[in-house]
Coordinates of C-alpha atoms and ligand atoms in Angstrom, one line a residue:
X1 CA 166.6 153.7 198.5
X2 CA 168.6 152.5 201.6
X3 CA 171.8 151.7 199.5
X4 CA 172.1 154.9 197.6
X5 CA 173.0 155.0 193.9
X6 CA 176.1 157.0 194.8
X7 CA 178.1 153.9 195.5
X8 CA 177.3 150.2 195.9
X9 CA 180.4 149.7 198.0
X10 CA 179.9 148.3 201.4
X11 CA 180.1 151.2 203.7
X12 CA 179.1 151.1 207.4
X13 CA 176.7 154.0 206.7
X14 CA 174.8 152.3 204.0
X15 CA 174.8 149.0 206.0
X16 CA 173.1 150.7 209.0
X17 CA 170.7 152.4 206.7
X18 CA 169.2 149.1 205.5
X19 CA 167.8 148.7 208.9
X20 CA 165.9 151.9 209.0
X21 CA 162.8 152.9 207.1
X22 CA 163.7 154.9 203.9
X23 CA 162.8 158.5 204.0
X24 CA 161.5 158.6 200.5
X25 CA 159.1 155.7 199.5
X26 CA 161.2 153.1 198.1
X27 CA 160.3 152.5 194.4
X28 CA 161.6 149.1 194.5
X29 CA 159.0 148.2 197.0
X30 CA 156.4 149.5 194.6
X31 CA 157.8 147.3 191.8
X32 CA 157.4 144.3 193.9
X33 CA 153.8 145.3 194.9
X34 CA 153.0 145.9 191.4
X35 CA 154.5 142.7 190.3
X36 CA 152.6 140.7 192.9
X37 CA 149.3 142.1 191.8
X38 CA 150.0 141.8 188.2
X39 CA 151.2 138.2 188.6
X40 CA 148.1 137.3 190.5
X41 CA 145.9 138.8 188.0
X42 CA 147.8 137.2 185.2
X43 CA 147.7 133.8 187.0
X44 CA 144.0 134.1 187.6
X45 CA 143.2 135.4 184.2
X46 CA 145.2 133.2 181.9
X47 CA 145.1 130.1 184.0
X48 CA 148.8 129.9 183.6
X49 CA 150.4 127.3 186.0
X50 CA 154.1 127.6 185.1
X51 CA 156.4 128.4 182.2
X52 CA 157.7 125.7 180.0
X53 CA 161.3 126.4 180.7
X54 CA 163.0 123.1 181.6
X55 CA 164.3 122.7 185.2
X56 CA 168.0 122.2 183.9
X57 CA 167.7 125.6 182.1
X58 CA 166.6 127.3 185.4
X59 CA 169.5 125.7 187.2
X60 CA 171.7 127.6 185.1
X61 CA 170.6 130.8 186.7
X62 CA 171.5 129.3 190.1
X63 CA 174.8 127.8 189.3
X64 CA 177.5 129.7 191.2
X65 CA 178.4 129.0 194.6
X66 CA 180.5 132.1 195.2
X67 CA 179.1 134.5 197.9
X68 CA 179.0 138.0 196.2
X69 CA 181.9 140.1 197.4
X70 CA 180.3 143.4 196.6
X71 CA 176.9 144.6 197.5
X72 CA 174.1 145.2 195.0
X73 CA 171.6 147.9 194.9
X74 CA 168.2 146.7 196.3
X75 CA 166.5 147.8 193.1
X76 CA 168.9 145.9 190.8
X77 CA 168.6 142.9 192.9
X78 CA 164.9 143.0 193.0
X79 CA 164.9 143.0 189.2
X80 CA 167.2 140.0 189.2
X81 CA 164.7 138.2 191.5
X82 CA 161.7 139.1 189.3
X83 CA 163.4 137.9 186.2
X84 CA 165.1 134.7 187.5
X85 CA 162.8 133.6 190.3
X86 CA 159.4 135.0 190.1
X87 CA 159.0 134.6 186.5
X88 CA 159.9 130.9 186.6
X89 CA 157.8 130.1 189.8
X90 CA 154.8 127.8 189.9
X91 CA 151.6 129.6 190.3
X92 CA 150.0 127.6 193.1
X93 CA 147.1 130.1 193.3
X94 CA 146.0 129.5 189.7
X95 CA 142.4 128.0 189.6
X96 CA 143.7 125.4 187.1
X97 CA 146.4 124.2 189.5
X98 CA 144.4 121.4 191.0
X99 CA 147.1 118.9 191.8
X100 CA 148.4 119.7 195.2
X101 CA 147.3 120.9 198.7
X102 CA 149.2 124.2 198.2
X103 CA 146.4 126.5 197.1
X104 CA 145.5 130.1 196.7
X105 CA 145.7 132.6 199.6
X106 CA 143.2 135.3 200.6
X107 CA 144.4 138.7 199.7
X108 CA 144.6 139.9 203.2
X109 CA 147.4 137.3 204.0
X110 CA 150.0 139.4 202.2
X111 CA 149.8 142.7 204.2
X112 CA 149.3 140.7 207.4
X113 CA 152.4 138.6 206.7
X114 CA 154.4 141.8 206.2
X115 CA 153.2 142.9 209.6
X116 CA 154.2 139.5 211.1
X117 CA 157.7 139.6 209.5
X118 CA 158.1 143.4 210.4
X119 CA 157.4 142.7 214.0
X120 CA 159.7 139.6 214.0
X121 CA 158.4 138.2 217.2
X122 CA 160.0 134.9 218.4
X123 CA 157.4 132.6 219.9
X124 CA 160.0 130.6 221.8
X125 CA 159.7 132.8 224.9
X126 CA 157.6 135.7 226.1
X127 CA 160.7 138.0 226.4
X128 CA 160.5 138.1 222.5
X129 CA 156.9 137.7 222.0
X130 CA 154.7 139.4 224.5
X131 CA 151.1 139.5 223.2
X132 CA 151.9 137.0 220.5
X133 CA 152.3 134.2 223.2
X134 CA 148.9 134.7 224.7
X135 CA 147.5 135.0 221.0
X136 CA 149.1 131.7 220.1
X137 CA 147.7 130.1 223.4
X138 CA 144.3 131.4 222.4
X139 CA 144.5 129.8 218.9
X140 CA 145.5 126.6 220.4
X141 CA 142.6 126.8 222.6
X142 CA 140.2 127.5 219.6
X143 CA 141.6 124.6 217.7
X144 CA 141.4 122.4 220.8
X145 CA 137.7 123.4 221.2
X146 CA 137.2 122.6 217.6
X147 CA 138.2 119.0 218.2
X148 CA 137.3 118.3 221.8
X149 CA 134.5 120.8 222.4
X150 CA 135.2 121.3 226.2
X151 CA 133.4 124.0 228.2
X152 CA 134.3 127.6 229.0
X153 CA 135.7 126.6 232.4
X154 CA 138.2 124.1 230.8
X155 CA 139.7 126.8 228.5
X156 CA 139.6 129.2 231.4
X157 CA 141.7 126.9 233.5
X158 CA 144.2 125.7 231.0
X159 CA 144.6 128.0 227.9
X160 CA 147.1 130.3 229.7
X161 CA 148.4 128.1 232.4
X162 CA 152.2 128.0 232.8
X163 CA 152.7 124.2 233.1
X164 CA 150.2 123.3 230.5
X165 CA 149.7 123.5 226.9
X166 CA 146.7 122.6 224.7
X167 CA 149.1 121.9 221.9
X168 CA 152.1 123.1 220.0
X169 CA 152.3 125.3 217.0
X170 CA 155.0 124.2 214.6
X171 CA 156.1 124.5 210.9
X172 CA 153.8 121.7 209.6
X173 CA 152.2 118.4 209.7
X174 CA 155.5 116.5 209.8
X175 CA 156.8 118.4 212.9
X176 CA 153.3 118.0 214.3
X177 CA 153.3 114.2 214.0
X178 CA 156.8 113.9 215.4
X179 CA 155.8 116.0 218.4
X180 CA 152.6 113.9 219.0
X181 CA 154.7 110.7 218.9
X182 CA 157.4 112.2 220.9
X183 CA 154.9 112.9 223.7
X184 CA 153.3 109.4 223.4
X185 CA 156.9 107.9 223.6
X186 CA 157.7 109.8 226.6
X187 CA 154.5 109.1 228.5
X188 CA 154.8 105.4 227.7
X189 CA 158.3 105.2 229.0
X190 CA 157.9 107.6 231.8
X191 CA 160.2 107.7 234.9
X192 CA 159.5 104.7 237.2
X193 CA 161.3 103.8 240.3
X194 CA 165.0 104.3 239.5
X195 CA 164.4 104.6 235.8
X196 CA 164.5 108.2 235.0
X197 CA 162.5 108.0 231.9
X198 CA 163.3 107.5 228.2
X199 CA 163.9 111.2 227.7
X200 CA 167.0 110.8 229.9
X201 CA 168.0 107.4 229.5
X202 CA 167.1 106.5 225.9
X203 CA 165.3 103.6 224.1
X204 CA 167.6 100.8 225.0
X205 CA 167.1 101.3 228.8
X206 CA 163.5 102.0 228.4
X207 CA 162.8 98.7 226.7
X208 CA 164.9 96.9 229.3
X209 CA 163.2 98.5 232.3
X210 CA 159.6 98.0 230.9
X211 CA 160.6 94.5 229.7
X212 CA 159.4 94.9 226.0
X213 CA 161.1 93.4 222.9
X214 CA 160.2 96.4 220.7
X215 CA 157.6 99.0 220.1
X216 CA 155.3 99.6 217.1
X217 CA 153.4 102.4 215.3
X218 CA 150.3 101.2 213.5
X219 CA 148.7 103.2 210.7
X220 CA 146.9 102.3 207.4
X221 CA 148.9 101.8 204.2
X222 CA 147.6 105.3 203.2
X223 CA 149.4 106.8 206.2
X224 CA 151.7 109.8 205.5
X225 CA 155.5 109.2 205.2
X226 CA 156.0 111.7 207.9
X227 CA 155.3 109.0 210.4
X228 CA 158.3 107.0 209.2
X229 CA 160.5 110.1 209.7
X230 CA 159.0 110.3 213.2
X231 CA 159.8 106.7 214.0
X232 CA 163.3 107.3 212.6
X233 CA 164.2 110.4 214.7
X234 CA 162.4 109.0 217.9
X235 CA 164.8 106.0 217.8
X236 CA 162.0 103.6 217.1
X237 CA 163.0 102.7 213.6
X238 CA 161.0 103.1 210.3
X239 CA 160.5 99.4 210.1
X240 CA 158.5 99.7 213.3
X241 CA 155.8 101.7 211.5
X242 CA 153.4 98.8 210.5
X243 CA 151.1 99.5 207.7
X244 CA 147.6 97.9 208.0
X245 CA 145.7 97.2 204.7
X246 CA 142.8 99.4 203.8
X247 CA 139.3 98.4 202.5
X248 CA 137.9 99.4 199.1
X249 CA 137.2 102.9 200.4
X250 CA 140.9 103.4 201.5
X251 CA 140.0 103.2 205.1
X252 CA 142.0 101.1 207.5
X253 CA 140.5 97.6 208.0
X254 CA 139.9 97.5 211.7
X255 CA 139.7 93.8 211.8
X256 CA 143.2 93.5 210.5
X257 CA 144.3 96.4 212.9
X258 CA 142.9 94.4 216.0
X259 CA 144.6 91.1 214.8
X260 CA 147.9 92.9 214.3
X261 CA 147.6 94.5 217.8
X262 CA 146.9 91.0 219.3
X263 CA 149.8 89.5 217.4
X264 CA 152.3 92.2 218.5
X265 CA 151.2 92.0 222.2
X266 CA 151.8 88.1 222.1
X267 CA 155.4 88.9 220.7
X268 CA 155.9 91.2 223.6
X269 CA 156.1 94.3 221.2
X270 CA 154.4 97.3 222.8
X271 CA 152.2 99.3 220.7
X272 CA 153.2 102.9 221.2
X273 CA 150.4 104.5 219.1
X274 CA 147.7 103.7 216.7
X275 CA 147.4 106.4 214.1
X276 CA 144.2 107.3 212.4
X277 CA 144.2 109.3 209.2
X278 CA 141.6 111.9 208.8
X279 CA 141.8 112.8 205.1
X280 CA 144.6 110.8 203.5
X281 CA 147.0 112.6 201.4
X282 CA 146.5 110.6 198.3
X283 CA 142.6 110.0 198.4
X284 CA 141.2 112.1 201.1
X285 CA 139.5 109.3 202.9
X286 CA 138.8 109.3 206.6
X287 CA 139.5 106.2 208.9
X288 CA 136.7 104.8 211.1
X289 CA 138.1 106.8 214.0
X290 CA 135.6 105.7 216.6
X291 CA 136.4 102.0 216.2
X292 CA 140.1 102.7 216.2
X293 CA 139.7 104.5 219.4
X294 CA 138.1 101.4 220.9
X295 CA 141.1 99.3 219.8
X296 CA 143.7 101.8 221.2
X297 CA 141.7 101.7 224.5
X298 CA 141.8 98.0 224.6
X299 CA 145.5 97.9 224.0
X300 CA 146.0 100.9 226.3
X301 CA 148.1 102.8 223.7
X302 CA 148.2 106.3 222.5
X303 CA 145.7 107.3 219.8
X304 CA 146.8 110.0 217.4
X305 CA 144.8 111.3 214.5
X306 CA 146.7 112.8 211.5
X307 CA 144.2 115.3 210.3
X308 CA 146.8 117.5 208.6
X309 CA 144.7 117.8 205.5
X310 CA 141.2 116.9 206.6
X311 CA 141.1 118.7 210.1
X312 CA 139.6 121.7 208.8
X313 CA 136.5 119.8 208.0
X314 CA 135.6 120.2 211.6
X315 CA 134.8 123.7 210.8
X316 CA 131.8 122.6 208.7
X317 CA 128.8 121.6 210.7
X318 CA 127.6 119.8 207.6
X319 CA 130.6 117.5 207.4
X320 CA 132.1 117.3 210.8
X321 CA 130.3 114.1 211.5
X322 CA 132.6 112.4 209.1
X323 CA 135.3 112.8 211.7
X324 CA 133.3 111.2 214.5
X325 CA 135.8 109.7 217.0
X326 CA 138.5 112.3 216.5
X327 CA 137.4 113.7 220.0
X328 CA 138.6 110.5 221.5
X329 CA 142.2 111.0 220.1
X330 CA 145.0 111.7 222.5
X331 CA 146.5 114.0 220.0
X332 CA 145.5 115.4 216.6
X333 CA 147.6 117.1 213.8
X334 CA 146.1 119.9 211.8
X335 CA 147.8 121.9 209.1
X336 CA 146.4 125.3 208.9
X337 CA 148.5 125.7 205.7
X338 CA 146.2 123.3 203.9
X339 CA 142.6 123.7 204.0
X340 CA 142.5 126.8 206.3
X341 CA 144.3 128.9 203.5
X342 CA 147.1 130.2 205.7
X343 CA 150.6 130.2 204.1
X344 CA 153.0 127.4 204.7
X345 CA 154.7 127.2 208.1
X346 CA 151.4 126.7 210.0
X347 CA 151.2 123.2 211.6
X348 CA 149.4 122.4 214.9
X349 CA 149.4 119.4 217.1
X350 CA 146.6 119.6 219.7
X351 CA 146.6 117.4 223.0
X352 CA 143.4 116.3 224.6
X353 CA 145.1 116.3 228.1
X354 CA 146.7 119.8 228.8
X355 CA 149.2 118.1 231.0
X356 CA 150.6 115.7 228.4
X357 CA 153.1 118.2 227.1
X358 CA 155.0 117.9 230.5
X359 CA 156.5 114.7 229.0
X360 CA 158.5 116.8 226.6
X361 CA 159.3 119.7 228.8
X362 CA 162.7 121.3 228.5
X363 CA 164.2 124.1 230.6
X364 CA 167.1 126.4 230.0
X365 CA 168.5 128.9 232.4
X366 CA 168.5 132.0 230.1
X367 CA 165.0 131.3 228.7
X368 CA 162.2 128.8 229.4
X369 CA 162.6 129.1 233.1
X370 CA 160.5 126.8 235.2
X371 CA 157.0 128.3 235.7
X372 CA 157.3 130.7 232.8
X373 CA 154.6 130.7 230.2
X374 CA 157.3 130.4 227.4
X375 CA 155.8 128.2 224.6
X376 CA 159.3 127.1 223.8
X377 CA 159.4 124.7 226.6
X378 CA 156.9 122.4 225.0
X379 CA 157.9 122.6 221.3
X380 CA 160.3 120.7 219.3
X381 CA 161.4 123.7 217.3
X382 CA 163.2 126.6 219.0
X383 CA 162.9 130.0 217.4
X384 CA 159.4 130.3 215.8
X385 CA 157.7 133.0 213.8
X386 CA 154.3 134.4 214.7
X387 CA 152.4 132.4 212.2
X388 CA 149.6 131.9 214.9
X389 CA 148.7 135.5 214.0
X390 CA 147.7 134.5 210.6
X391 CA 145.6 131.6 211.8
X392 CA 144.1 134.1 214.3
X393 CA 143.3 136.7 211.6
X394 CA 141.9 134.1 209.2
X395 CA 139.5 132.6 211.9
X396 CA 138.3 136.2 212.6
X397 CA 138.0 137.4 209.1
X398 CA 136.5 134.2 207.5
X399 CA 134.9 132.9 210.5
X400 CA 133.6 129.3 211.2
X401 CA 130.7 130.0 208.9
X402 CA 133.0 131.2 206.2
X403 CA 135.2 128.2 206.5
X404 CA 132.1 126.0 206.3
X405 CA 131.1 127.5 203.1
X406 CA 134.8 127.0 201.7
X407 CA 134.8 123.4 202.8
X408 CA 131.4 122.6 201.6
X409 CA 132.1 124.2 198.2
X410 CA 135.3 122.1 197.8
X411 CA 133.5 118.9 198.5
X412 CA 130.6 119.8 196.1
X413 CA 133.2 120.7 193.4
X414 CA 134.8 117.3 194.0
X415 CA 131.6 115.6 193.5
X416 CA 130.9 117.6 190.4
X417 CA 134.2 116.7 188.9
X418 CA 133.6 112.9 190.0
X419 CA 130.3 113.1 188.0
X420 CA 131.8 114.4 184.9
X421 CA 134.5 111.9 185.0
X422 CA 131.9 109.2 185.4
X423 CA 129.9 110.4 182.6
X424 CA 132.8 110.7 180.2
X425 CA 133.0 107.4 178.3
X426 CA 136.8 107.5 178.2
X427 CA 137.7 108.2 181.9
X428 CA 137.5 106.0 185.0
X429 CA 136.9 107.3 188.4
X430 CA 139.3 105.4 190.7
X431 CA 138.5 106.7 194.1
X432 CA 135.2 108.6 195.0
X433 CA 135.7 111.8 196.8
X434 CA 134.9 111.8 200.5
X435 CA 136.5 115.2 201.0
X436 CA 137.7 117.2 198.1
X437 CA 140.3 114.8 196.8
X438 CA 139.7 112.2 194.0
X439 CA 141.7 110.1 191.7
X440 CA 140.9 108.9 188.2
X441 CA 142.6 107.9 185.0
X442 CA 142.1 108.1 181.3
X443 CA 140.9 104.7 179.9
X444 CA 139.2 104.6 176.4
X445 CA 135.9 102.9 176.5
X446 CA 137.0 99.9 174.4
X447 CA 139.9 99.4 176.9
X448 CA 137.3 99.7 179.8
X449 CA 135.3 97.0 178.1
X450 CA 138.4 94.7 177.8
X451 CA 139.4 95.3 181.4
X452 CA 136.1 94.2 182.6
X453 CA 136.3 90.8 181.0
X454 CA 139.9 90.2 180.6
X455 CA 141.9 87.5 182.7
X456 CA 144.5 88.7 185.2
X457 CA 147.3 88.4 182.7
X458 CA 145.7 90.6 180.1
X459 CA 144.5 93.0 182.9
X460 CA 148.0 93.6 184.1
X461 CA 149.4 94.0 180.7
X462 CA 146.7 96.6 179.9
X463 CA 147.2 98.4 183.3
X464 CA 150.9 98.5 182.6
X465 CA 150.2 100.4 179.4
X466 CA 147.7 102.6 181.1
X467 CA 150.2 103.5 183.8
X468 CA 152.4 104.7 181.0
X469 CA 149.8 106.7 179.3
X470 CA 148.7 108.3 182.6
X471 CA 152.3 109.4 183.2
X472 CA 152.6 110.6 179.6
X473 CA 149.5 112.8 179.9
X474 CA 150.4 114.2 183.3
X475 CA 153.8 115.3 182.2
X476 CA 152.5 116.8 179.0
X477 CA 149.8 118.7 180.8
X478 CA 152.3 120.0 183.3
X479 CA 154.7 121.0 180.6
X480 CA 152.0 122.8 178.6
X481 CA 151.6 124.9 181.6
X482 CA 147.9 125.8 181.4
X483 CA 146.7 123.4 184.2
X484 CA 148.3 120.9 186.6
X485 CA 146.9 117.7 188.1
X486 CA 149.4 115.5 190.1
X487 CA 149.8 111.8 189.9
X488 CA 150.3 109.0 192.4
X489 CA 150.4 105.2 192.5
X490 CA 147.7 103.4 194.7
X491 CA 146.6 99.8 195.2
X492 CA 143.1 99.3 193.5
X493 CA 140.8 96.5 194.6
X494 CA 139.3 96.2 191.3
X495 CA 142.5 95.3 189.8
X496 CA 143.6 92.6 192.4
X497 CA 145.2 95.2 194.7
X498 CA 147.7 96.0 192.0
X499 CA 149.4 99.4 192.3
X500 CA 147.9 101.6 189.6
X501 CA 149.0 105.1 188.4
X502 CA 146.3 107.7 188.7
X503 CA 145.7 111.4 188.3
X504 CA 145.3 112.9 191.6
X505 CA 143.1 116.1 192.0
X506 CA 142.8 118.4 195.2
X507 CA 139.9 120.8 194.5
X508 CA 140.6 123.4 197.3
X509 CA 140.9 126.7 195.2
X510 CA 137.5 128.4 195.6
X511 CA 138.1 130.1 192.2
X512 CA 138.2 126.8 190.3
X513 CA 135.1 126.7 188.2
X514 CA 133.1 123.9 186.6
X515 CA 134.3 125.1 183.2
X516 CA 137.9 124.9 184.2
X517 CA 137.2 121.3 185.3
X518 CA 135.7 120.4 182.0
X519 CA 138.6 122.0 180.2
X520 CA 141.0 120.0 182.2
X521 CA 139.3 116.7 181.1
X522 CA 139.1 117.8 177.5
X523 CA 142.8 118.8 177.4
X524 CA 143.7 115.3 179.0
X525 CA 141.6 113.4 176.3
X526 CA 143.4 115.4 173.6
X527 CA 146.9 114.8 175.1
X528 CA 146.1 111.0 175.1
X529 CA 145.8 111.2 171.4
X530 CA 149.4 112.6 171.2
X531 CA 150.7 109.3 172.6
X532 CA 152.3 107.6 169.7
X533 CA 152.9 104.2 171.4
X534 CA 150.9 103.6 174.5
X535 CA 147.4 104.5 173.2
X536 CA 147.7 102.7 169.9
X537 CA 148.9 99.5 171.5
X538 CA 146.0 99.7 174.1
X539 CA 143.6 100.2 171.2
X540 CA 145.2 97.3 169.4
X541 CA 144.7 95.0 172.4
X542 CA 141.2 96.1 172.8
X543 CA 140.2 95.5 169.2
Ligands
PLP1 C1 150.5 117.2 204.3 C2 150.4 116.1 205.3 C3 151.4 115.7 206.2 C4 152.7 116.6 206.3 O1 152.5 117.9 206.5 P1 153.6 119.0 206.2 O2 153.0 120.2 206.6 O3 153.9 118.8 204.7 O4 154.8 118.7 206.9 C5 151.2 114.9 207.2 N1 150.1 114.1 207.2 C6 149.1 114.2 206.2 C7 147.9 113.4 206.2 C8 149.2 115.4 205.2 O5 148.2 115.6 204.4

């Protein structure tokens, strides 16, 4: 052990030693390895999603704000972490955890992450990331090719070019979306005559120079909230993100989009970007990207596609056609930490035009010098880890064909789940899966019959109670800890566009079986019976 048992007092000697490799194998590390594999086996075998300890109880373990004055033995502290932290964590890799986009990881990720952390390369500049920078540029090239399918010469020319970048690696979809709109903003309000560009002079002078009364970003009502954050930090304002209604399939209504573009243009409000969603966070649907590209062309604005969730579908030759039109986007966001099974911290934004990142270029004297190949001159973030290595490794180890199988089986599983929901007389499928996401709710068959014929008043009353029942079931199921589905609130056409609470399921874990899905439905049907107020009142209304 680095800090010896002799004394746990801070001494320079023992402090230096924690930066060297222990001579004898550190038993503490063994404990961690053992814990990890035991935990994984346990999670997988028992389908346990989380302990039932309430959050307020767990908070008591993390209550003090005092920084420890005295050092601890690594072994002691490890045990502390295992007890207080690991034991109470959510088992996102459990095959019965089907509520969120955070899923299981392939086993090889763990040792490779250790390698990544051990090397501690900083991708901001080549001086701290030789080899990692070319690797990251190659990964950006692969992802660019996945979307835009240019020829070998194109990648030969641009992939490693100093003043270009095929995209930016970042911590996630949020930063990717911000980066995309940042580039769009700076290109739209570029230097012109004696105006030195928005990057230098800011929004007020940009609007004055270009003579606009405002800017807008247009996205469907299913757009991710990160776009509002982007508008906020870019000085555009959250209210300038205009949501366009969706059709009954949760896809943007292009007629209304075009009408809004026309109206804004007449009001002298410049459209900064139209954003297509390829795999909405709540329902997994894909906007009609080709039609949106036409509209963006007509209004000469940036076309961004937020494919944070759905982008990996491009790896499946059987389903990539769902994304037709994505190749016309000026920029695309993809999260490798979603359907590419890489751990969190792996977001990407890819630019069609390798020169567009010049709009956000920054230089500093001690790093990021002009003409260097430092990736940091084109990223929002500064110091960045070598996450690209995990994407690189996964693309090699799993390969496109492997990803195709993973994507295809997730979609097949979502269809299976949709089928058994449809067949069950007491469940109602709310949104059909297009990718591996779907929403549904528990509605006893008598209540379904009532809803089908009821007037709007009764419908709203029933739906109000059903919302409460859905919430009740979802919370109970989470507390029981055997399985987990999430919940969200979406407008449902069938119910006059009223916001309706639904179960939301993401079927990305390859180890989730049909039996598990059957069990989850059965558990929900049982939990519904435990509701002492909502279910009886619903049944009474229906009788
Ligand atoms: C997850 C997601 C985001 C945000 O990504 P983070 O990695 O959580 O920052 C943005 N857009 C869509 C469509 C997403 O699914």
